[in-house]
Amino acid sequence: MLSCGEMLAQHAGAEVVTVFAALPQSGAPLTRWDAASGFHSAQEALAKRWQEDDAALTLLSAHPVRLDFCDSQYDATPSQQDLSDHLHQLLQRADADTVMLPAGLFHSDHILLHQALMAIRHSHPGKMWLMYEDALYRRIPGLLQQRLSFLERGGVRATPLEFLHDERMRMLKRQAVSCYASQLRALTNAANGYADVFMQERYWLLAANEAGRVAGGK
């Protein structure tokens, strides 16, 4: 949502997959991020985030899909292979012609998801693959350049996508983002805030340069 809400607003009916949406085990310690978001337990945090997510996606006429993998802050990160296998099956069932994935610039969950999807991209050649720049993290100097360089070395051509911005859709994204009150509470007190969320969204069309080579990694 933070990185691609405007794109979603322009494509009603999209399925938004939250990969790391599982409830942590009972008794999981309160993490720093959940505390900063105003919660007293991990279970409370996840339940509220689902509610916020439902409200935001309803505004954009998008449909939530939540997978049973834990966020890395709860120390239960899946292996890349398990994640790739699950996503491969999901894409086989999905009636979608476009897959959007994060550039995976900094956050470990974003990096893992990028790796897992890139590992199966060759198995879904009929789909268009769009990489979006992770909001907030794309501002860290050099990270986006590193990702683009890694893709090129792995035989993947990344071409900037011309994305037509619509002021009405931009305002709809703002309304949707405002639904994530707990996340915005924590981001407000973060070092750089969350102003970048409302800057221009940017996308890269991914295509193979050389057959049989797959990109991944940090």
Short mmCIF file of C-alpha atoms in Angstrom, two decimals:
data_model
loop_
_atom_site.label_atom_id
_atom_site.label_comp_id
_atom_site.label_asym_id
_atom_site.label_seq_id
_atom_site.Cartn_x
_atom_site.Cartn_y
_atom_site.Cartn_z
CA MET A 1 0.00 0.00 0.00
CA LEU A 2 2.68 2.50 0.99
CA SER A 3 4.70 1.79 -2.15
CA CYS A 4 2.01 1.08 -4.74
CA GLY A 5 -1.36 2.33 -3.47
CA GLU A 6 -1.88 4.65 -6.42
CA MET A 7 -1.31 1.83 -8.88
CA LEU A 8 -3.82 -0.30 -6.99
CA ALA A 9 -6.32 2.56 -7.04
CA GLN A 10 -6.09 2.58 -10.84
CA HIS A 11 -6.75 -1.16 -11.10
CA ALA A 12 -9.88 -2.08 -9.19
CA GLY A 13 -10.21 -5.76 -8.37
CA ALA A 14 -6.51 -6.39 -7.76
CA GLU A 15 -5.52 -9.07 -5.27
CA VAL A 16 -3.10 -7.82 -2.62
CA VAL A 17 -1.09 -10.61 -1.04
CA THR A 18 0.22 -9.97 2.46
CA VAL A 19 2.82 -12.71 2.71
CA PHE A 20 3.89 -12.24 6.33
CA ALA A 21 0.46 -12.15 7.93
CA ALA A 22 0.49 -15.07 10.38
CA LEU A 23 -0.25 -14.60 14.05
CA PRO A 24 2.88 -15.21 16.14
CA GLN A 25 2.75 -17.87 18.81
CA SER A 26 0.95 -17.02 22.01
CA GLY A 27 3.29 -15.41 24.46
CA ALA A 28 5.54 -13.88 21.82
CA PRO A 29 7.36 -10.89 23.33
CA LEU A 30 6.23 -7.37 22.49
CA THR A 31 8.54 -6.05 19.77
CA ARG A 32 9.86 -2.51 19.60
CA TRP A 33 7.86 -1.80 16.44
CA ASP A 34 4.58 -3.08 17.89
CA ALA A 35 5.14 -1.01 21.03
CA ALA A 36 5.84 2.09 18.93
CA SER A 37 2.59 1.39 17.07
CA GLY A 38 0.68 1.54 20.34
CA PHE A 39 0.09 -2.15 21.04
CA HIS A 40 0.53 -4.29 24.13
CA SER A 41 0.94 -7.68 22.47
CA ALA A 42 1.79 -9.20 19.10
CA GLN A 43 -1.69 -10.73 18.84
CA GLU A 44 -3.30 -7.33 19.37
CA ALA A 45 -1.01 -5.82 16.74
CA LEU A 46 -1.82 -8.40 14.04
CA ALA A 47 -5.56 -8.28 14.66
CA LYS A 48 -5.60 -4.48 14.36
CA ARG A 49 -3.40 -4.52 11.25
CA TRP A 50 -5.83 -6.88 9.52
CA GLN A 51 -8.65 -4.47 10.32
CA GLU A 52 -6.67 -1.52 9.00
CA ASP A 53 -5.71 -3.44 5.89
CA ASP A 54 -9.31 -4.45 5.19
CA ALA A 55 -10.45 -0.83 5.46
CA ALA A 56 -7.70 0.42 3.13
CA LEU A 57 -8.25 -2.28 0.51
CA THR A 58 -12.00 -1.72 0.54
CA LEU A 59 -11.39 1.93 -0.38
CA LEU A 60 -9.32 0.78 -3.36
CA SER A 61 -11.71 -2.01 -4.38
CA ALA A 62 -8.88 -4.51 -3.87
CA HIS A 63 -9.08 -7.98 -2.34
CA PRO A 64 -6.86 -9.18 0.53
CA VAL A 65 -4.99 -12.48 0.44
CA ARG A 66 -3.08 -13.29 3.63
CA LEU A 67 -0.50 -16.03 3.86
CA ASP A 68 0.49 -17.97 6.94
CA PHE A 69 4.08 -16.77 7.28
CA CYS A 70 5.38 -14.71 10.20
CA ASP A 71 6.92 -11.27 10.02
CA SER A 72 10.66 -11.37 10.73
CA GLN A 73 10.24 -9.32 13.89
CA TYR A 74 8.67 -12.41 15.49
CA ASP A 75 11.74 -14.59 14.81
CA ALA A 76 9.89 -17.11 12.64
CA THR A 77 11.11 -16.30 9.13
CA PRO A 78 10.39 -19.02 6.50
CA SER A 79 13.06 -20.35 4.18
CA GLN A 80 13.24 -18.91 0.69
CA GLN A 81 12.42 -22.33 -0.78
CA ASP A 82 9.25 -22.71 1.30
CA LEU A 83 8.16 -19.24 0.34
CA SER A 84 8.91 -19.77 -3.35
CA ASP A 85 7.00 -23.07 -3.41
CA HIS A 86 3.94 -21.49 -1.82
CA LEU A 87 4.01 -18.44 -4.10
CA HIS A 88 4.45 -20.65 -7.16
CA GLN A 89 1.27 -22.53 -6.28
CA LEU A 90 -0.53 -19.28 -5.58
CA LEU A 91 0.40 -17.85 -8.98
CA GLN A 92 -0.65 -21.04 -10.74
CA ARG A 93 -4.13 -20.63 -9.26
CA ALA A 94 -4.35 -16.87 -9.72
CA ASP A 95 -6.14 -15.40 -12.72
CA ALA A 96 -3.75 -12.45 -12.98
CA ASP A 97 -1.62 -11.27 -15.88
CA THR A 98 0.65 -9.01 -13.79
CA VAL A 99 2.78 -9.69 -10.73
CA MET A 100 4.03 -6.76 -8.66
CA LEU A 101 6.93 -7.33 -6.29
CA PRO A 102 9.10 -5.17 -4.04
CA ALA A 103 12.62 -4.21 -5.06
CA GLY A 104 13.74 -5.58 -1.68
CA LEU A 105 16.05 -2.74 -0.75
CA PHE A 106 16.48 -2.94 3.02
CA HIS A 107 13.83 -4.67 5.13
CA SER A 108 14.64 -8.37 5.47
CA ASP A 109 11.06 -9.44 4.66
CA HIS A 110 11.08 -7.36 1.48
CA ILE A 111 14.42 -8.85 0.45
CA LEU A 112 13.23 -12.39 1.10
CA LEU A 113 10.02 -11.84 -0.85
CA HIS A 114 11.96 -10.37 -3.76
CA GLN A 115 14.28 -13.38 -3.79
CA ALA A 116 11.45 -15.88 -3.54
CA LEU A 117 9.49 -14.37 -6.42
CA MET A 118 12.50 -13.87 -8.68
CA ALA A 119 13.39 -17.53 -8.17
CA ILE A 120 10.07 -18.59 -9.75
CA ARG A 121 9.66 -15.85 -12.34
CA HIS A 122 10.86 -18.10 -15.16
CA SER A 123 8.04 -20.54 -14.32
CA HIS A 124 5.41 -17.92 -15.15
CA PRO A 125 6.54 -16.46 -18.49
CA GLY A 126 3.08 -15.39 -19.54
CA LYS A 127 2.80 -12.80 -16.80
CA MET A 128 4.10 -9.24 -16.71
CA TRP A 129 6.49 -8.67 -13.79
CA LEU A 130 6.62 -5.19 -12.27
CA MET A 131 9.05 -4.26 -9.52
CA TYR A 132 8.09 -1.32 -7.32
CA GLU A 133 10.52 0.79 -5.34
CA ASP A 134 10.05 0.22 -1.62
CA ALA A 135 8.77 3.46 -0.12
CA LEU A 136 11.04 4.98 2.55
CA TYR A 137 13.91 2.57 1.85
CA ARG A 138 14.37 3.83 -1.71
CA ARG A 139 15.66 7.06 -0.14
CA ILE A 140 18.70 5.31 1.32
CA PRO A 141 21.59 6.27 -0.98
CA GLY A 142 22.83 3.55 -3.29
CA LEU A 143 20.33 0.77 -2.46
CA LEU A 144 18.21 1.05 -5.59
CA GLN A 145 21.35 1.23 -7.75
CA GLN A 146 22.64 -1.93 -6.07
CA ARG A 147 19.39 -3.78 -6.81
CA LEU A 148 19.37 -2.71 -10.46
CA SER A 149 23.01 -3.72 -10.83
CA PHE A 150 22.31 -7.12 -9.26
CA LEU A 151 19.41 -7.70 -11.61
CA GLU A 152 21.54 -6.86 -14.62
CA ARG A 153 24.29 -9.22 -13.51
CA GLY A 154 21.65 -11.92 -13.11
CA GLY A 155 20.42 -11.48 -16.67
CA VAL A 156 17.33 -9.43 -15.91
CA ARG A 157 16.65 -6.17 -17.73
CA ALA A 158 14.82 -3.54 -15.62
CA THR A 159 13.13 -0.82 -17.68
CA PRO A 160 11.41 2.20 -16.05
CA LEU A 161 7.66 1.96 -16.57
CA GLU A 162 5.81 5.06 -17.70
CA PHE A 163 3.18 5.48 -15.01
CA LEU A 164 0.45 8.05 -15.58
CA HIS A 165 -0.41 9.75 -12.30
CA ASP A 166 -3.97 10.75 -11.61
CA GLU A 167 -4.67 13.29 -8.87
CA ARG A 168 -7.95 11.61 -7.95
CA MET A 169 -6.19 8.26 -7.55
CA ARG A 170 -3.42 9.94 -5.55
CA MET A 171 -5.99 11.31 -3.12
CA LEU A 172 -7.61 7.89 -2.90
CA LYS A 173 -4.24 6.44 -1.93
CA ARG A 174 -3.91 9.10 0.79
CA GLN A 175 -7.26 8.05 2.21
CA ALA A 176 -6.24 4.39 2.11
CA VAL A 177 -2.88 5.04 3.77
CA SER A 178 -4.65 6.95 6.55
CA CYS A 179 -6.40 3.69 7.48
CA TYR A 180 -3.07 2.36 8.79
CA ALA A 181 -3.19 4.50 11.91
CA SER A 182 -0.98 2.21 13.98
CA GLN A 183 1.76 2.04 11.35
CA LEU A 184 1.67 5.79 10.81
CA ARG A 185 1.99 6.31 14.57
CA ALA A 186 5.27 4.42 14.58
CA LEU A 187 6.50 5.98 11.34
CA THR A 188 5.80 9.48 12.62
CA ASN A 189 8.44 8.95 15.30
CA ALA A 190 10.90 7.24 12.96
CA ALA A 191 14.03 9.05 11.84
CA ASN A 192 12.71 10.23 8.47
CA GLY A 193 8.95 10.05 8.99
CA TYR A 194 6.80 8.83 6.11
CA ALA A 195 6.61 11.74 3.66
CA ASP A 196 8.16 9.57 0.95
CA VAL A 197 4.99 7.45 0.93
CA PHE A 198 3.22 10.28 -0.90
CA MET A 199 5.97 10.96 -3.40
CA GLN A 200 5.76 9.65 -6.97
CA GLU A 201 5.47 5.88 -7.20
CA ARG A 202 8.04 4.27 -9.49
CA TYR A 203 7.98 0.92 -11.25
CA TRP A 204 10.37 -1.20 -13.30
CA LEU A 205 9.33 -3.70 -15.94
CA LEU A 206 11.41 -6.87 -15.60
CA ALA A 207 12.40 -8.98 -18.59
CA ALA A 208 15.06 -11.59 -19.21
CA ASN A 209 18.29 -10.57 -20.89
CA GLU A 210 19.62 -14.13 -21.02
CA ALA A 211 17.59 -17.32 -20.85
CA GLY A 212 17.97 -19.45 -17.79
CA ARG A 213 19.47 -16.86 -15.43
CA VAL A 214 17.62 -15.88 -12.30
CA ALA A 215 18.23 -12.90 -10.00
CA GLY A 216 17.92 -12.67 -6.26
CA GLY A 217 19.90 -11.70 -3.21
CA LYS A 218 20.47 -8.41 -1.49
#
